[in-house]
Amino acid sequence: MVSSSIPRTGALLPISNGLPIQNLIEQMGRGVLTVLHAAPRPTSLLGVTYYDTDIGEQQLAGQLVMLTAHAELGPDRLDALCAQLRTAQASGIVARAAQGPEGAGLVAACAQHDLQLLGLTSAVGWREFDALVSRLLGEHGAGLQLGTNSGDRLFSLANSVAQAFGGSVAIEDHRRNILAYSALPGQAIDSLRANGILTRRTPDGPLNEVRYRQVFAADGISRFPTENQFAPRAALPLRAGSIPLGSIWVIDPNGDDLDTPLSPEKREVLQSAAELASGYIVDAWRFDHGDERSKETALRRLFSGTPHENDATVLGMRPDKNYLVLAIDSGAVLEGDLSEIRTAASRHLSVYFPGSVCSVMEGKVVALVPSAATEPVARSLERLLPELVRLTGSACNCGLSAPRRPSPSLSEDYERAVRVAECAREMRIAVATPDAVQPQLILRECADALRGSDLQLPEAASLLAEGEEETRVTLLAWLEERGSAPRVAERLNVHEQTVRYRVRQATSRLGLDLDDPDRRLALWLQLRLADAP
């Protein structure tokens, strides 16, 4: 067994970018961890997780993967695993008995993909290692995903503190993400707090760094007078034992005079709120988050077509109820923004459609929603979309599958919802059902069929060659405008005679038969789908 004394000042390290691997090695103590392969630019540690084939890339970012049975994996599986972890920006792998011949394959795979590999001494058990790292992480750990009930309680707590102080309150996790905030009419607020609420994160800044260090170094309430753009504040850390969970900050309109102590009422309400908030966060960490992770894993298996026997039970699906699949296409947003969208969508759906489960797959937020019709879900999502734009600054488009009774696999429903969302984005429709984008879905199916075959008209092949863009664009417009030179000219911003000349030249040069309806349809289809996504 290895004992570890973690000083409270550990919370004073930079808290926004994770725990550097070298710090982990040093703080674990001599001989606990050995570097078997050092990555050139190792990813900072946000958490630890056991190796599980069902874990998706979104869950692997910043994670140190505990590989408990590497000897059972052949060279191909080790190579694929290291490639996956590298792509997902995992922190690395920790394994036991990897220094000798039995670990040569793992070392080689990590070296091939420049992935950090640590060897764990046999004197430390896996559960103990997990607990030690979790304790060391402190404020460097990944942000919490609170369940709906815990989130609602925290908002109520924030309002009760704001009532006593008369100023805006923010309850934050250990990565400065704002979990809850007060919303009382007439409460005092400044621009920094307003900005934090809009982004759900406290802005970075030198003064903020100093203040956070002071708050986490103190055992009681810290107070700060007006400074720069900051209104007077009182703050208290949230802890579970010695582990920092976050903090609670309140604007105190009458708090400029630090020589005047806080009233007993203010002190009591702030301390009580901090104690209750810590309990809610720990409960959410232990139960809500673990339960959500199990549900998300089951959801991803159903959507990918590889369900387990009890996945429907884990998701709470009933055979007599209808369900539909939702996909949110937010374009190429950052991973953090995608997480914001998932959290906001999860909270919204859990209120209006209890039993909904959200996850992230292949860059899109997806959800299973219990509903017998698309209309109420679409109306509800239209209320959610402005909030998503406010959170991330990106426009989001939603696609829904048709509701139906549950089946062993939901892969077809998932693929349909994703395609509908992509069509919605292409057509700038906020929320789309399959019926609303049926022509676009048909065209995409045609595109898939053509890509999977060698069928192509010779004239289409010529028009798709390099240097034929002008002719291709003109003919596509000609076909779509049913041979109307004036409409084509207006569409392309050229003279009518230019349109007629281009069509005559193309017809003569390529031997086009624009009078054959079948050949005309096939040519239009191939030109139309040439640039389809």
Coordinates of C-alpha atoms in Angstrom, one line a residue:
M1 CA 0.0 0.0 0.0
V2 CA 1.2 3.5 -0.7
S3 CA 0.1 6.5 1.4
S4 CA 0.0 9.9 -0.1
S5 CA -0.3 13.2 1.7
I6 CA -1.7 15.8 -0.6
P7 CA -1.2 19.4 0.6
R8 CA -4.0 21.8 0.3
T9 CA -1.7 24.2 -1.6
G10 CA -1.9 21.7 -4.4
A11 CA -5.0 23.5 -5.4
L12 CA -2.9 26.6 -6.2
L13 CA -1.4 25.0 -9.3
P14 CA -2.8 26.3 -12.6
I15 CA -6.2 24.8 -12.8
S16 CA -7.5 25.3 -16.3
N17 CA -5.3 22.9 -18.4
G18 CA -5.2 19.7 -16.4
L19 CA -2.4 18.1 -14.4
P20 CA 0.9 17.7 -16.2
I21 CA 2.0 14.0 -16.4
Q22 CA 5.4 14.9 -14.8
N23 CA 3.6 16.5 -11.8
L24 CA 1.6 13.2 -11.4
I25 CA 4.8 11.1 -11.5
E26 CA 6.5 13.4 -8.9
Q27 CA 3.6 13.6 -6.6
M28 CA 2.9 9.9 -6.7
G29 CA 6.3 9.3 -5.0
R30 CA 9.4 7.5 -5.9
G31 CA 9.0 4.1 -7.7
V32 CA 5.3 4.2 -8.1
L33 CA 5.3 5.3 -11.8
T34 CA 8.0 4.7 -14.4
V35 CA 8.1 6.4 -17.8
L36 CA 8.4 3.6 -20.4
H37 CA 7.8 5.9 -23.4
A38 CA 7.7 9.7 -23.2
A39 CA 5.5 11.5 -25.7
P40 CA 7.1 14.6 -27.2
R41 CA 4.1 16.8 -26.2
P42 CA 2.2 14.8 -23.6
T43 CA -1.5 15.8 -23.0
S44 CA -2.2 17.0 -19.5
L45 CA -4.2 14.7 -17.3
L46 CA -7.9 15.3 -16.7
G47 CA -8.9 11.9 -15.3
V48 CA -8.3 8.1 -15.3
T49 CA -10.4 5.4 -16.8
Y50 CA -10.2 1.6 -17.2
Y51 CA -9.8 0.4 -20.7
D52 CA -13.2 -0.4 -22.2
T53 CA -13.9 -1.1 -25.9
D54 CA -17.2 0.8 -25.6
I55 CA -15.6 4.1 -24.5
G56 CA -16.0 6.7 -27.3
E57 CA -13.4 9.3 -28.3
Q58 CA -15.3 12.1 -26.5
Q59 CA -14.7 10.3 -23.2
L60 CA -11.0 9.6 -23.8
A61 CA -9.8 13.2 -24.1
G62 CA -7.3 13.9 -21.3
Q63 CA -7.8 10.5 -19.8
L64 CA -5.0 8.2 -18.5
V65 CA -6.1 4.7 -19.6
M66 CA -5.5 1.9 -17.1
L67 CA -4.7 -1.1 -19.3
T68 CA -5.0 -4.0 -16.9
A69 CA -4.5 -6.9 -19.3
H70 CA -2.2 -5.7 -22.1
A71 CA -0.7 -9.2 -22.5
E72 CA -4.0 -10.5 -23.8
L73 CA -4.0 -8.0 -26.7
G74 CA -2.2 -8.9 -29.9
P75 CA 0.0 -6.5 -31.9
D76 CA -2.8 -5.4 -34.2
R77 CA -5.2 -4.6 -31.3
L78 CA -2.5 -2.7 -29.4
D79 CA -1.7 -0.7 -32.5
A80 CA -5.3 0.1 -33.1
L81 CA -5.8 1.1 -29.4
C82 CA -2.8 3.4 -29.4
A83 CA -4.0 5.0 -32.7
Q84 CA -7.4 5.6 -31.2
L85 CA -6.0 7.1 -28.0
R86 CA -3.7 9.4 -29.9
T87 CA -6.5 10.6 -32.1
A88 CA -8.8 11.2 -29.1
Q89 CA -6.0 13.1 -27.4
A90 CA -5.9 10.8 -24.4
S91 CA -3.2 11.5 -21.8
G92 CA -1.6 8.1 -22.2
I93 CA -1.6 4.5 -20.9
V94 CA -0.6 3.1 -17.6
A95 CA 0.1 -0.6 -17.4
R96 CA 1.7 -3.1 -15.0
A97 CA 4.5 -5.6 -16.0
A98 CA 5.3 -3.7 -19.2
Q99 CA 9.0 -3.3 -18.7
G100 CA 9.9 -6.9 -19.7
P101 CA 9.5 -9.0 -22.8
E102 CA 5.7 -9.3 -22.2
G103 CA 5.4 -5.5 -22.6
A104 CA 7.5 -5.1 -25.7
G105 CA 4.5 -5.0 -28.0
L106 CA 2.8 -2.3 -25.9
V107 CA 6.0 -0.2 -25.7
A108 CA 6.5 -0.5 -29.5
A109 CA 2.8 0.5 -30.2
C110 CA 3.1 3.6 -27.9
A111 CA 6.4 4.6 -29.5
Q112 CA 4.8 4.2 -33.0
H113 CA 2.0 6.6 -32.1
D114 CA 4.0 8.9 -29.7
L115 CA 1.7 8.0 -26.8
Q116 CA 2.8 8.4 -23.2
L117 CA 3.3 5.0 -21.5
L118 CA 3.7 4.7 -17.7
G119 CA 4.6 1.5 -15.8
L120 CA 2.8 1.0 -12.4
T121 CA 4.6 -0.8 -9.6
S122 CA 3.0 -4.0 -8.5
A123 CA 2.9 -2.6 -4.9
V124 CA -0.1 -0.4 -5.8
G125 CA -3.4 -1.9 -6.8
W126 CA -5.5 -0.5 -9.6
R127 CA -8.3 0.7 -7.3
E128 CA -5.8 2.4 -5.1
F129 CA -4.1 4.0 -8.0
D130 CA -7.4 5.3 -9.3
A131 CA -8.2 6.8 -5.9
L132 CA -4.8 8.4 -5.5
V133 CA -4.9 10.0 -8.9
S134 CA -8.5 11.3 -8.3
R135 CA -7.3 12.8 -5.1
L136 CA -4.2 14.3 -6.7
L137 CA -6.2 15.8 -9.6
G138 CA -8.2 18.1 -7.3
E139 CA -9.0 21.1 -9.5
H140 CA -7.3 19.6 -12.5
G141 CA -10.0 17.0 -13.0
A142 CA -12.6 17.0 -15.8
G143 CA -15.7 19.1 -15.3
L144 CA -18.8 17.6 -13.8
Q145 CA -21.9 16.7 -15.7
L146 CA -24.7 17.3 -13.2
G147 CA -28.0 15.4 -13.4
T148 CA -31.1 17.5 -13.7
N149 CA -32.2 17.2 -10.1
S150 CA -28.7 18.3 -8.8
G151 CA -28.7 21.2 -11.2
D152 CA -32.1 22.4 -10.1
R153 CA -31.1 22.2 -6.4
L154 CA -28.0 24.3 -7.1
F155 CA -30.0 27.0 -8.8
S156 CA -32.3 27.1 -5.8
L157 CA -29.3 27.4 -3.5
A158 CA -27.9 30.3 -5.6
N159 CA -31.2 32.1 -5.3
S160 CA -31.3 31.7 -1.5
V161 CA -27.8 33.2 -1.1
A162 CA -28.6 36.0 -3.5
Q163 CA -31.7 36.8 -1.4
A164 CA -29.5 37.3 1.7
F165 CA -26.8 39.3 0.0
G166 CA -28.7 41.2 -2.7
G167 CA -26.1 40.3 -5.3
S168 CA -25.6 37.8 -8.1
V169 CA -24.4 34.3 -7.1
A170 CA -22.4 31.7 -9.1
I171 CA -21.7 28.1 -8.1
E172 CA -18.8 26.7 -10.0
D173 CA -17.1 23.4 -10.4
H174 CA -13.4 22.8 -10.0
R175 CA -12.6 23.9 -13.6
R176 CA -14.5 27.3 -13.2
N177 CA -17.5 26.1 -15.2
I178 CA -20.6 27.8 -13.8
L179 CA -23.0 25.0 -12.7
A180 CA -25.7 27.3 -11.4
Y181 CA -26.4 31.0 -10.9
S182 CA -29.0 33.2 -9.2
A183 CA -31.8 34.9 -11.2
L184 CA -33.5 37.2 -8.8
P185 CA -35.1 40.5 -10.0
G186 CA -33.0 43.5 -9.0
Q187 CA -29.9 41.6 -7.9
A188 CA -26.6 43.5 -8.1
I189 CA -24.5 42.2 -11.0
D190 CA -21.4 43.4 -13.0
S191 CA -20.3 42.8 -16.5
L192 CA -17.8 40.0 -15.6
R193 CA -20.5 38.0 -13.9
A194 CA -22.9 38.6 -16.7
N195 CA -20.3 37.4 -19.2
G196 CA -19.6 34.4 -17.1
I197 CA -23.3 33.4 -17.0
L198 CA -23.5 33.8 -20.8
T199 CA -20.6 31.6 -21.4
R200 CA -21.2 29.4 -18.4
R201 CA -17.5 29.9 -17.4
T202 CA -15.7 32.4 -15.3
P203 CA -13.4 34.6 -17.5
D204 CA -9.7 34.1 -17.1
G205 CA -7.5 37.0 -15.9
P206 CA -4.6 37.9 -13.7
L207 CA -6.8 39.3 -10.9
N208 CA -9.0 36.2 -11.1
E209 CA -6.0 33.9 -10.7
V210 CA -4.9 35.7 -7.6
R211 CA -8.3 35.6 -6.0
Y212 CA -8.9 31.9 -6.8
R213 CA -5.6 31.0 -5.1
Q214 CA -6.6 33.0 -2.1
V215 CA -10.0 31.3 -1.9
F216 CA -8.7 27.8 -2.1
A217 CA -5.9 28.5 0.3
A218 CA -8.4 29.7 3.0
D219 CA -10.5 27.6 5.2
G220 CA -13.3 30.1 5.6
I221 CA -15.0 32.9 3.6
S222 CA -12.8 35.2 1.5
R223 CA -13.9 38.7 0.8
F224 CA -12.7 41.2 -1.9
P225 CA -13.5 44.9 -2.3
T226 CA -14.3 46.7 -5.6
E227 CA -11.3 46.4 -8.0
N228 CA -11.1 47.2 -11.7
Q229 CA -14.4 45.9 -13.1
F230 CA -15.1 43.5 -10.2
A231 CA -17.9 44.5 -7.8
P232 CA -17.3 43.5 -4.1
R233 CA -17.4 39.7 -3.6
A234 CA -17.5 37.0 -1.0
A235 CA -16.4 33.5 -1.8
L236 CA -16.1 30.1 -0.2
P237 CA -14.5 26.9 -1.6
L238 CA -16.5 23.7 -2.0
R239 CA -14.7 20.7 -0.7
A240 CA -15.2 17.0 0.0
G241 CA -12.7 16.5 2.8
S242 CA -9.5 17.9 1.3
I243 CA -10.6 17.5 -2.4
P244 CA -11.6 20.8 -4.0
L245 CA -15.0 20.4 -5.8
G246 CA -15.5 24.1 -6.8
S247 CA -16.5 27.4 -5.3
I248 CA -19.4 29.6 -4.6
W249 CA -19.1 33.4 -5.3
V250 CA -21.5 36.1 -4.4
I251 CA -21.5 39.8 -5.3
D252 CA -22.0 41.8 -2.0
P253 CA -23.2 45.3 -2.8
N254 CA -22.2 46.4 0.7
G255 CA -18.9 44.5 0.9
D256 CA -16.4 47.3 0.1
D257 CA -15.5 47.8 3.8
L258 CA -13.6 44.7 4.7
D259 CA -13.2 45.9 8.3
T260 CA -16.9 45.5 8.8
P261 CA -17.6 41.7 9.3
L262 CA -20.3 39.9 7.4
S263 CA -23.6 39.8 9.2
P264 CA -24.4 36.4 11.0
E265 CA -27.2 35.9 8.5
K266 CA -25.0 36.3 5.4
R267 CA -22.2 34.2 6.9
E268 CA -24.7 31.4 7.9
V269 CA -26.5 31.3 4.5
L270 CA -23.2 31.2 2.6
Q271 CA -21.6 28.5 4.7
S272 CA -24.8 26.4 4.7
A273 CA -25.1 26.8 0.9
A274 CA -21.5 25.7 0.4
E275 CA -22.0 22.6 2.5
L276 CA -25.2 21.7 0.7
A277 CA -23.7 22.4 -2.7
S278 CA -20.7 20.2 -1.9
G279 CA -23.1 17.3 -1.1
Y280 CA -25.1 17.8 -4.2
I281 CA -22.0 17.8 -6.4
V282 CA -20.6 14.7 -4.7
D283 CA -24.0 12.9 -5.1
A284 CA -24.0 13.9 -8.8
W285 CA -20.5 12.7 -9.2
R286 CA -21.2 9.4 -7.6
F287 CA -24.6 8.5 -8.9
D288 CA -26.0 10.8 -11.6
H289 CA -22.8 10.9 -13.7
G290 CA -22.1 7.2 -13.3
D291 CA -25.7 6.4 -14.3
E292 CA -25.6 8.8 -17.2
R293 CA -22.4 7.2 -18.5
S294 CA -24.0 3.8 -18.4
K295 CA -27.0 5.1 -20.3
E296 CA -24.8 6.9 -22.9
T297 CA -22.8 3.7 -23.5
A298 CA -25.9 1.7 -24.0
L299 CA -27.3 4.5 -26.3
R300 CA -24.1 4.5 -28.5
R301 CA -24.3 0.7 -28.8
L302 CA -27.9 0.9 -30.0
F303 CA -27.1 3.6 -32.4
S304 CA -24.1 1.8 -33.8
G305 CA -26.0 -1.4 -34.3
T306 CA -24.1 -3.4 -31.7
P307 CA -26.5 -3.6 -28.8
H308 CA -26.1 -5.7 -25.6
E309 CA -29.0 -7.7 -24.3
N310 CA -29.9 -5.3 -21.4
D311 CA -29.3 -2.0 -23.1
A312 CA -33.0 -1.3 -23.5
T313 CA -33.4 -1.9 -19.8
V314 CA -30.6 0.4 -18.9
L315 CA -32.2 3.1 -21.0
G316 CA -35.6 2.5 -19.4
M317 CA -37.2 1.8 -22.8
R318 CA -40.7 0.4 -22.7
P319 CA -42.0 -1.8 -25.5
D320 CA -45.4 -0.1 -25.5
K321 CA -44.0 3.4 -26.0
N322 CA -42.8 5.2 -29.1
Y323 CA -39.3 6.8 -29.4
L324 CA -37.6 9.0 -32.0
V325 CA -33.9 9.8 -32.5
L326 CA -32.7 13.4 -32.5
A327 CA -29.5 14.7 -34.1
I328 CA -28.0 18.2 -33.6
D329 CA -25.6 19.3 -36.4
S330 CA -23.5 22.3 -35.1
G331 CA -20.9 22.3 -37.9
A332 CA -17.3 22.1 -37.0
V333 CA -17.4 23.4 -33.4
L334 CA -14.8 22.9 -30.7
E335 CA -15.1 19.9 -28.4
G336 CA -15.9 22.1 -25.5
D337 CA -18.8 23.7 -27.4
L338 CA -20.1 20.3 -28.3
S339 CA -20.1 19.4 -24.7
E340 CA -22.0 22.6 -23.9
I341 CA -24.6 21.7 -26.5
R342 CA -24.9 18.2 -25.1
T343 CA -25.4 19.4 -21.6
A344 CA -28.0 22.1 -22.6
A345 CA -29.9 19.6 -24.8
S346 CA -29.8 17.0 -22.0
R347 CA -31.2 19.4 -19.5
H348 CA -33.9 20.7 -21.8
L349 CA -35.1 17.3 -23.0
S350 CA -35.1 15.9 -19.5
V351 CA -37.6 18.6 -18.5
Y352 CA -39.9 18.3 -21.5
F353 CA -39.5 14.7 -22.4
P354 CA -38.5 12.7 -19.2
G355 CA -36.5 9.6 -20.0
S356 CA -34.5 11.2 -22.8
V357 CA -30.8 10.2 -23.1
C358 CA -28.2 12.4 -24.8
S359 CA -24.7 11.6 -26.1
V360 CA -22.1 12.7 -28.6
M361 CA -21.3 10.6 -31.7
E362 CA -19.1 11.5 -34.6
G363 CA -19.2 15.2 -34.0
K364 CA -23.0 15.5 -33.4
V365 CA -25.1 15.6 -30.3
V366 CA -27.7 12.8 -30.5
A367 CA -30.5 11.7 -28.3
L368 CA -33.2 9.1 -27.8
V369 CA -36.5 10.9 -27.1
P370 CA -39.7 9.2 -25.9
S371 CA -42.4 10.7 -28.1
A372 CA -45.2 9.4 -30.2
A373 CA -45.0 12.4 -32.6
T374 CA -42.4 14.7 -34.1
E375 CA -44.4 18.0 -33.8
P376 CA -44.1 18.5 -30.0
V377 CA -40.3 17.7 -30.1
A378 CA -39.8 20.1 -33.0
R379 CA -41.6 22.9 -31.2
S380 CA -39.6 22.3 -28.0
L381 CA -36.3 22.3 -30.0
E382 CA -37.2 25.6 -31.6
R383 CA -37.2 27.1 -28.0
L384 CA -33.8 25.4 -27.3
L385 CA -31.9 26.6 -30.4
P386 CA -31.5 30.2 -29.4
E387 CA -29.9 29.1 -26.1
L388 CA -27.4 26.9 -28.0
V389 CA -26.5 29.8 -30.2
R390 CA -26.0 32.0 -27.1
L391 CA -23.8 29.3 -25.5
T392 CA -21.5 28.5 -28.4
G393 CA -22.0 31.3 -31.0
S394 CA -22.8 28.6 -33.6
A395 CA -26.0 28.0 -35.4
C396 CA -27.4 24.5 -34.8
N397 CA -29.8 22.5 -37.0
C398 CA -31.8 19.5 -35.7
G399 CA -33.0 16.4 -37.5
L400 CA -35.6 13.9 -36.2
S401 CA -36.3 10.4 -37.2
A402 CA -39.9 9.1 -37.4
P403 CA -41.2 7.9 -34.0
R404 CA -41.7 4.1 -33.6
R405 CA -41.7 1.3 -31.1
P406 CA -38.3 0.2 -29.8
S407 CA -36.3 -2.5 -31.7
P408 CA -33.0 -4.3 -30.9
S409 CA -31.0 -1.8 -33.0
L410 CA -31.6 1.8 -33.6
S411 CA -28.8 2.3 -36.2
E412 CA -31.2 3.1 -39.1
D413 CA -33.1 5.7 -37.0
Y414 CA -29.7 7.2 -35.9
E415 CA -28.4 7.4 -39.5
R416 CA -31.7 8.9 -40.7
A417 CA -31.7 11.6 -38.0
V418 CA -28.1 12.5 -38.8
R419 CA -28.9 12.8 -42.5
V420 CA -32.0 14.8 -41.8
A421 CA -29.9 17.2 -39.6
E422 CA -27.3 17.5 -42.4
C423 CA -30.1 18.3 -44.9
A424 CA -31.6 20.8 -42.5
R425 CA -28.2 22.6 -42.2
E426 CA -27.8 22.6 -46.0
M427 CA -31.3 24.1 -46.4
R428 CA -31.1 26.4 -43.4
I429 CA -34.0 24.8 -41.6
A430 CA -33.9 25.0 -37.8
V431 CA -35.6 21.7 -37.1
A432 CA -36.5 19.2 -39.8
T433 CA -38.4 15.9 -40.0
P434 CA -37.9 13.3 -42.7
D435 CA -41.0 14.5 -44.6
A436 CA -39.6 18.1 -44.7
V437 CA -36.4 17.0 -46.5
Q438 CA -37.6 13.9 -48.3
P439 CA -36.3 15.1 -51.8
Q440 CA -32.8 15.8 -50.3
L441 CA -32.8 12.3 -48.6
I442 CA -33.7 10.7 -51.9
L443 CA -30.8 12.5 -53.6
R444 CA -28.4 11.4 -50.9
E445 CA -29.5 7.8 -51.4
C446 CA -28.9 8.2 -55.1
A447 CA -25.5 9.6 -54.5
D448 CA -24.6 6.7 -52.2
A449 CA -25.8 4.2 -54.9
L450 CA -23.8 5.9 -57.6
R451 CA -20.6 6.2 -55.5
G452 CA -20.9 2.4 -54.9
S453 CA -21.1 1.6 -58.6
D454 CA -19.2 2.2 -61.8
L455 CA -22.2 3.6 -63.6
Q456 CA -21.5 6.9 -65.3
L457 CA -22.5 8.5 -68.5
P458 CA -19.5 9.2 -70.8
E459 CA -20.7 12.8 -71.3
A460 CA -21.0 13.2 -67.5
A461 CA -17.4 11.9 -67.0
S462 CA -16.2 14.5 -69.6
L463 CA -18.1 17.3 -67.9
L464 CA -16.7 16.4 -64.5
A465 CA -13.1 16.6 -65.8
E466 CA -10.8 19.5 -64.9
G467 CA -11.3 22.6 -66.9
E468 CA -15.0 21.9 -67.7
E469 CA -16.5 23.8 -64.8
E470 CA -18.0 26.6 -66.9
T471 CA -19.7 24.2 -69.3
R472 CA -20.8 22.0 -66.4
V473 CA -22.4 24.8 -64.5
T474 CA -24.2 26.1 -67.6
L475 CA -25.6 22.7 -68.5
L476 CA -26.8 22.0 -65.0
A477 CA -28.6 25.3 -64.9
W478 CA -30.0 24.6 -68.4
L479 CA -31.4 21.3 -67.3
E480 CA -32.8 22.7 -64.0
E481 CA -34.4 25.7 -65.7
R482 CA -36.0 23.4 -68.4
G483 CA -34.1 24.9 -71.3
S484 CA -35.0 28.6 -70.6
A485 CA -32.1 30.7 -71.8
P486 CA -33.4 33.9 -70.1
R487 CA -33.7 32.2 -66.7
V488 CA -30.3 30.5 -67.0
A489 CA -28.7 33.9 -68.0
E490 CA -30.3 35.6 -65.0
R491 CA -29.1 32.8 -62.7
L492 CA -25.5 32.8 -64.0
N493 CA -25.4 36.6 -64.6
V494 CA -24.4 36.3 -68.3
H495 CA -26.1 37.2 -71.6
E496 CA -28.8 34.9 -73.1
Q497 CA -26.7 34.5 -76.3
T498 CA -23.8 33.3 -74.2
V499 CA -26.0 30.6 -72.7
R500 CA -27.2 29.4 -76.1
Y501 CA -23.7 29.4 -77.5
R502 CA -22.3 27.4 -74.6
V503 CA -25.1 24.8 -74.9
R504 CA -24.6 24.5 -78.6
Q505 CA -20.9 24.1 -78.2
A506 CA -21.2 21.4 -75.5
T507 CA -23.9 19.5 -77.4
S508 CA -21.7 19.4 -80.5
R509 CA -18.4 18.7 -78.7
L510 CA -19.6 16.0 -76.3
G511 CA -22.4 14.5 -78.5
L512 CA -25.1 15.3 -75.9
D513 CA -28.7 14.2 -76.6
L514 CA -30.8 16.6 -74.6
D515 CA -34.0 15.4 -76.2
D516 CA -33.8 11.9 -74.7
P517 CA -35.7 12.3 -71.3
D518 CA -34.0 9.3 -69.7
R519 CA -30.5 10.4 -70.7
R520 CA -31.3 14.0 -69.7
L521 CA -32.5 12.8 -66.3
A522 CA -29.4 10.7 -65.8
L523 CA -27.1 13.5 -66.8
W524 CA -28.8 16.0 -64.5
L525 CA -28.6 13.5 -61.6
Q526 CA -24.9 12.9 -62.0
L527 CA -24.1 16.6 -62.4
R528 CA -26.4 17.5 -59.5
L529 CA -24.7 15.0 -57.2
A530 CA -21.2 15.7 -58.2
D531 CA -20.6 18.1 -55.3
A532 CA -23.1 16.6 -52.9
P533 CA -21.9 15.9 -49.3

